[in-house]
mmCIF file of C-alpha atoms in Angstrom:
data_model
loop_
_atom_site.group_PDB
_atom_site.id
_atom_site.type_symbol
_atom_site.label_atom_id
_atom_site.label_comp_id
_atom_site.label_asym_id
_atom_site.label_seq_id
_atom_site.Cartn_x
_atom_site.Cartn_y
_atom_site.Cartn_z
ATOM 1 C CA MET A 1 110.130 126.981 273.408
ATOM 2 C CA LEU A 2 113.667 127.865 272.304
ATOM 3 C CA GLN A 3 113.675 125.072 269.765
ATOM 4 C CA GLU A 4 110.315 126.242 268.400
ATOM 5 C CA LEU A 5 111.834 129.715 267.958
ATOM 6 C CA GLY A 6 114.549 128.218 265.758
ATOM 7 C CA HIS A 7 117.390 128.008 268.267
ATOM 8 C CA HIS A 8 119.782 125.069 268.356
ATOM 9 C CA VAL A 9 119.262 123.580 271.817
ATOM 10 C CA ILE A 10 121.924 121.632 273.692
ATOM 11 C CA GLY A 11 120.761 120.103 276.970
ATOM 12 C CA VAL A 12 123.209 118.967 279.630
ATOM 13 C CA ASP A 13 122.418 116.857 282.678
ATOM 14 C CA ALA A 14 124.344 114.449 284.892
ATOM 15 C CA SER A 15 121.376 112.057 285.048
ATOM 16 C CA PRO A 16 120.963 109.583 282.160
ATOM 17 C CA HIS A 17 117.316 109.127 283.193
ATOM 18 C CA MET A 18 116.592 112.854 282.927
ATOM 19 C CA LEU A 19 118.337 112.966 279.550
ATOM 20 C CA ASP A 20 116.146 110.098 278.298
ATOM 21 C CA GLN A 21 113.055 112.039 279.370
ATOM 22 C CA ALA A 22 114.327 115.180 277.632
ATOM 23 C CA ARG A 23 115.085 113.284 274.399
ATOM 24 C CA LYS A 24 111.493 112.038 274.315
ATOM 25 C CA ARG A 25 110.135 115.585 274.656
ATOM 26 C CA LEU A 26 112.617 117.274 272.286
ATOM 27 C CA PRO A 27 113.843 114.795 269.688
ATOM 28 C CA GLY A 28 115.543 117.525 267.627
ATOM 29 C CA ALA A 29 117.810 118.795 270.418
ATOM 30 C CA ASP A 30 121.269 117.568 271.370
ATOM 31 C CA PHE A 31 121.621 116.127 274.860
ATOM 32 C CA LEU A 32 124.913 115.512 276.629
ATOM 33 C CA GLU A 33 125.631 113.716 279.886
ATOM 34 C CA ALA A 34 127.949 115.885 281.965
ATOM 35 C CA ASP A 35 128.448 117.718 285.216
ATOM 36 C CA LEU A 36 127.987 121.497 285.383
ATOM 37 C CA HIS A 37 131.660 121.828 286.335
ATOM 38 C CA ARG A 38 132.858 120.316 283.026
ATOM 39 C CA LEU A 39 130.557 121.101 280.131
ATOM 40 C CA PRO A 40 131.468 119.099 276.994
ATOM 41 C CA LEU A 41 131.597 122.222 274.817
ATOM 42 C CA PRO A 42 134.493 124.212 273.408
ATOM 43 C CA ASP A 43 135.341 127.733 274.588
ATOM 44 C CA ASN A 44 133.085 130.496 273.227
ATOM 45 C CA ALA A 45 130.651 127.921 271.819
ATOM 46 C CA VAL A 46 127.202 129.267 272.733
ATOM 47 C CA ASP A 47 125.256 132.519 272.805
ATOM 48 C CA THR A 48 123.083 131.677 275.816
ATOM 49 C CA VAL A 49 123.290 129.408 278.842
ATOM 50 C CA ILE A 50 120.116 128.681 280.783
ATOM 51 C CA CYS A 51 120.435 126.947 284.129
ATOM 52 C CA ALA A 52 117.124 126.099 285.770
ATOM 53 C CA LEU A 53 116.742 125.064 289.403
ATOM 54 C CA ALA A 54 120.132 123.355 289.635
ATOM 55 C CA LEU A 55 122.586 125.664 291.392
ATOM 56 C CA THR A 56 120.949 125.172 294.785
ATOM 57 C CA HIS A 57 122.523 121.692 294.675
ATOM 58 C CA VAL A 58 126.050 123.010 293.983
ATOM 59 C CA PRO A 59 128.208 123.740 297.049
ATOM 60 C CA ASP A 60 130.376 126.421 295.370
ATOM 61 C CA LEU A 61 128.977 128.647 292.620
ATOM 62 C CA ALA A 62 132.243 130.151 291.372
ATOM 63 C CA PRO A 63 133.579 127.100 289.454
ATOM 64 C CA VAL A 64 130.217 126.471 287.765
ATOM 65 C CA LEU A 65 129.774 130.119 286.761
ATOM 66 C CA ALA A 66 133.375 130.101 285.486
ATOM 67 C CA GLU A 67 132.459 127.123 283.307
ATOM 68 C CA PHE A 68 129.414 128.990 281.996
ATOM 69 C CA ALA A 69 131.660 131.985 281.204
ATOM 70 C CA ARG A 70 134.107 129.672 279.395
ATOM 71 C CA VAL A 71 131.500 128.271 276.995
ATOM 72 C CA LEU A 72 129.713 131.597 276.401
ATOM 73 C CA ARG A 73 130.730 133.863 273.552
ATOM 74 C CA PRO A 74 131.651 137.432 274.554
ATOM 75 C CA GLY A 75 128.388 139.325 275.039
ATOM 76 C CA GLY A 76 126.539 136.046 275.670
ATOM 77 C CA ASN A 77 123.642 135.709 278.072
ATOM 78 C CA LEU A 78 123.316 133.620 281.210
ATOM 79 C CA VAL A 79 119.850 133.049 282.651
ATOM 80 C CA ILE A 80 119.659 131.327 286.016
ATOM 81 C CA SER A 81 116.597 130.357 287.988
ATOM 82 C CA ASP A 82 116.933 128.831 291.406
ATOM 83 C CA ALA A 83 115.173 128.373 294.722
ATOM 84 C CA HIS A 84 115.045 131.593 296.713
ATOM 85 C CA LEU A 85 116.802 131.699 300.077
ATOM 86 C CA LEU A 86 113.482 132.428 301.808
ATOM 87 C CA VAL A 87 112.120 129.045 300.695
ATOM 88 C CA SER A 88 114.604 127.358 303.031
ATOM 89 C CA TYR A 89 112.994 129.151 305.974
ATOM 90 C CA LEU A 90 109.457 128.265 304.924
ATOM 91 C CA ARG A 91 109.961 124.595 304.189
ATOM 92 C CA PRO A 92 112.726 122.205 305.182
ATOM 93 C CA THR A 93 114.494 120.025 302.656
ATOM 94 C CA LEU A 94 112.165 117.137 301.907
ATOM 95 C CA ALA A 95 113.149 113.525 301.359
ATOM 96 C CA ARG A 96 113.187 112.385 297.747
ATOM 97 C CA ARG A 97 112.651 108.908 296.294
ATOM 98 C CA PRO A 98 114.540 106.048 297.965
ATOM 99 C CA GLY A 99 118.273 105.862 297.347
ATOM 100 C CA PRO A 100 120.288 102.740 296.472
ATOM 101 C CA ASP A 101 119.928 101.450 300.030
ATOM 102 C CA GLY A 102 116.111 101.744 299.887
ATOM 103 C CA ARG A 103 115.991 104.619 302.377
ATOM 104 C CA PRO A 104 114.628 108.056 301.440
ATOM 105 C CA SER A 105 117.436 110.286 300.263
ATOM 106 C CA LEU A 106 117.988 114.006 300.443
ATOM 107 C CA LEU A 107 119.479 116.024 297.656
ATOM 108 C CA ALA A 108 122.033 118.383 299.135
ATOM 109 C CA GLU A 109 120.708 121.923 299.055
ATOM 110 C CA TYR A 110 122.748 125.064 299.619
ATOM 111 C CA HIS A 111 120.620 128.070 300.470
ATOM 112 C CA ARG A 112 122.530 131.291 299.865
ATOM 113 C CA PRO A 113 121.771 134.987 299.983
ATOM 114 C CA LEU A 114 121.452 136.676 296.593
ATOM 115 C CA SER A 115 124.720 138.496 297.229
ATOM 116 C CA THR A 116 126.529 135.148 296.846
ATOM 117 C CA ASP A 117 125.332 134.924 293.239
ATOM 118 C CA LEU A 118 126.692 138.404 292.560
ATOM 119 C CA ALA A 119 129.991 137.723 294.323
ATOM 120 C CA ALA A 120 130.530 134.682 292.071
ATOM 121 C CA ALA A 121 129.335 136.254 288.798
ATOM 122 C CA ILE A 122 130.762 139.773 288.709
ATOM 123 C CA PRO A 123 134.501 138.865 288.962
ATOM 124 C CA LEU A 124 134.000 136.590 285.932
ATOM 125 C CA GLY A 125 132.859 139.505 283.764
ATOM 126 C CA PHE A 126 129.105 139.007 284.118
ATOM 127 C CA GLN A 127 126.929 142.092 284.316
ATOM 128 C CA VAL A 128 123.440 142.016 285.818
ATOM 129 C CA ARG A 129 120.801 142.805 283.214
ATOM 130 C CA HIS A 130 117.769 141.819 285.277
ATOM 131 C CA CYS A 131 116.787 140.112 288.516
ATOM 132 C CA GLU A 132 113.292 138.922 289.368
ATOM 133 C CA GLU A 133 111.912 137.281 292.514
ATOM 134 C CA PRO A 134 108.545 135.772 291.498
ATOM 135 C CA ARG A 135 106.008 134.969 294.168
ATOM 136 C CA ARG A 136 103.211 132.423 294.186
ATOM 137 C CA ARG A 137 100.003 133.559 292.558
ATOM 138 C CA ARG A 138 97.584 135.229 294.932
ATOM 139 C CA HIS A 139 94.841 132.982 296.160
ATOM 140 C CA SER A 140 92.119 133.122 298.738
ATOM 141 C CA LEU A 141 92.874 131.937 302.248
ATOM 142 C CA ASN A 142 89.482 130.213 302.192
ATOM 143 C CA ALA A 143 90.180 126.621 303.277
ATOM 144 C CA ASP A 144 87.760 125.268 300.661
ATOM 145 C CA THR A 145 89.487 126.886 297.691
ATOM 146 C CA ALA A 146 93.081 127.581 298.733
ATOM 147 C CA PRO A 147 95.672 124.973 297.821
ATOM 148 C CA ASN A 148 97.686 123.543 300.671
ATOM 149 C CA PRO A 149 100.748 125.815 300.549
ATOM 150 C CA LEU A 150 103.096 123.254 302.059
ATOM 151 C CA PRO A 151 103.295 119.466 302.187
ATOM 152 C CA THR A 152 101.173 117.903 304.917
ATOM 153 C CA HIS A 153 104.051 115.888 306.355
ATOM 154 C CA MET A 154 106.018 118.894 307.553
ATOM 155 C CA THR A 155 107.893 118.604 310.828
ATOM 156 C CA TRP A 156 107.369 122.248 311.720
ATOM 157 C CA ASP A 157 104.159 121.943 313.756
ATOM 158 C CA LEU A 158 103.326 125.646 313.688
ATOM 159 C CA LEU A 159 102.503 125.360 310.002
ATOM 160 C CA HIS A 160 99.687 122.958 310.861
ATOM 161 C CA TRP A 161 98.422 124.921 313.830
ATOM 162 C CA TYR A 162 98.255 128.165 311.848
ATOM 163 C CA PRO A 163 97.627 127.279 308.179
ATOM 164 C CA GLU A 164 96.557 130.850 307.404
ATOM 165 C CA ALA A 165 99.958 132.132 308.521
ATOM 166 C CA SER A 166 101.823 129.545 306.444
ATOM 167 C CA ALA A 167 99.649 130.348 303.414
ATOM 168 C CA ALA A 168 100.326 134.066 303.845
ATOM 169 C CA ALA A 169 104.064 133.485 304.240
ATOM 170 C CA MET A 170 104.194 131.428 301.061
ATOM 171 C CA GLU A 171 102.003 133.870 299.143
ATOM 172 C CA TYR A 172 104.068 136.947 299.897
ATOM 173 C CA SER A 173 107.557 135.430 299.894
ATOM 174 C CA PRO A 174 109.577 134.909 296.724
ATOM 175 C CA ILE A 175 109.873 131.260 295.764
ATOM 176 C CA VAL A 176 112.606 131.571 293.132
ATOM 177 C CA VAL A 177 115.147 134.070 291.930
ATOM 178 C CA VAL A 178 115.735 134.573 288.213
ATOM 179 C CA TRP A 179 118.943 136.281 287.112
ATOM 180 C CA HIS A 180 119.788 137.533 283.637
ATOM 181 C CA PHE A 181 123.517 138.140 283.357
ATOM 182 C CA GLN A 182 125.430 139.187 280.271
ATOM 183 C CA LEU A 183 129.093 138.363 279.775
ATOM 184 C CA ASP A 184 131.325 141.330 278.973
ATOM 185 C CA SER A 185 131.604 141.764 275.228
ATOM 186 C CA ILE A 186 135.361 142.262 275.475
ATOM 187 C CA VAL A 187 137.079 139.271 273.910
ATOM 188 C CA LYS A 188 138.097 136.827 276.611
ATOM 189 C CA GLY A 189 141.771 136.049 276.781
#
């Protein structure tokens, strides 16, 4: 969408496979292999940083947000979306595809209260412009029409015994948090 609006898009990911997929979908964008802690961009290089569903896998937010502040121009925007803390209570971390040893692997997930995001961002000169906590779309609890709100292989048996309760919990609980921060417009020194 940003590219269609005329923006120069630079995508960064640590996974070569994900970068290959992104290049296929957006051939006109620049894609760089890197870790969020060391973005291959000069200081004050970009107007906006968008980080989608990645920070839940980072143990310490402060260094990553400091890196975002480094590459942003003064007055630049940071938009973050990530799994909401409440999701960790409603569903455990699920195994992903098999790892190098053939066994299912887990991506490390760090579930934090929203105050942790603020505690990491504000000392770096970020100001909150907006925060949103979207919920799942409302749906009927009718078993014939309602989607299964959680995977069927859950280990928490109560979810299977009381599917209406699990559906209600998922319907009314935020699933992600979306932050819009703006970096102070004072020239960084």
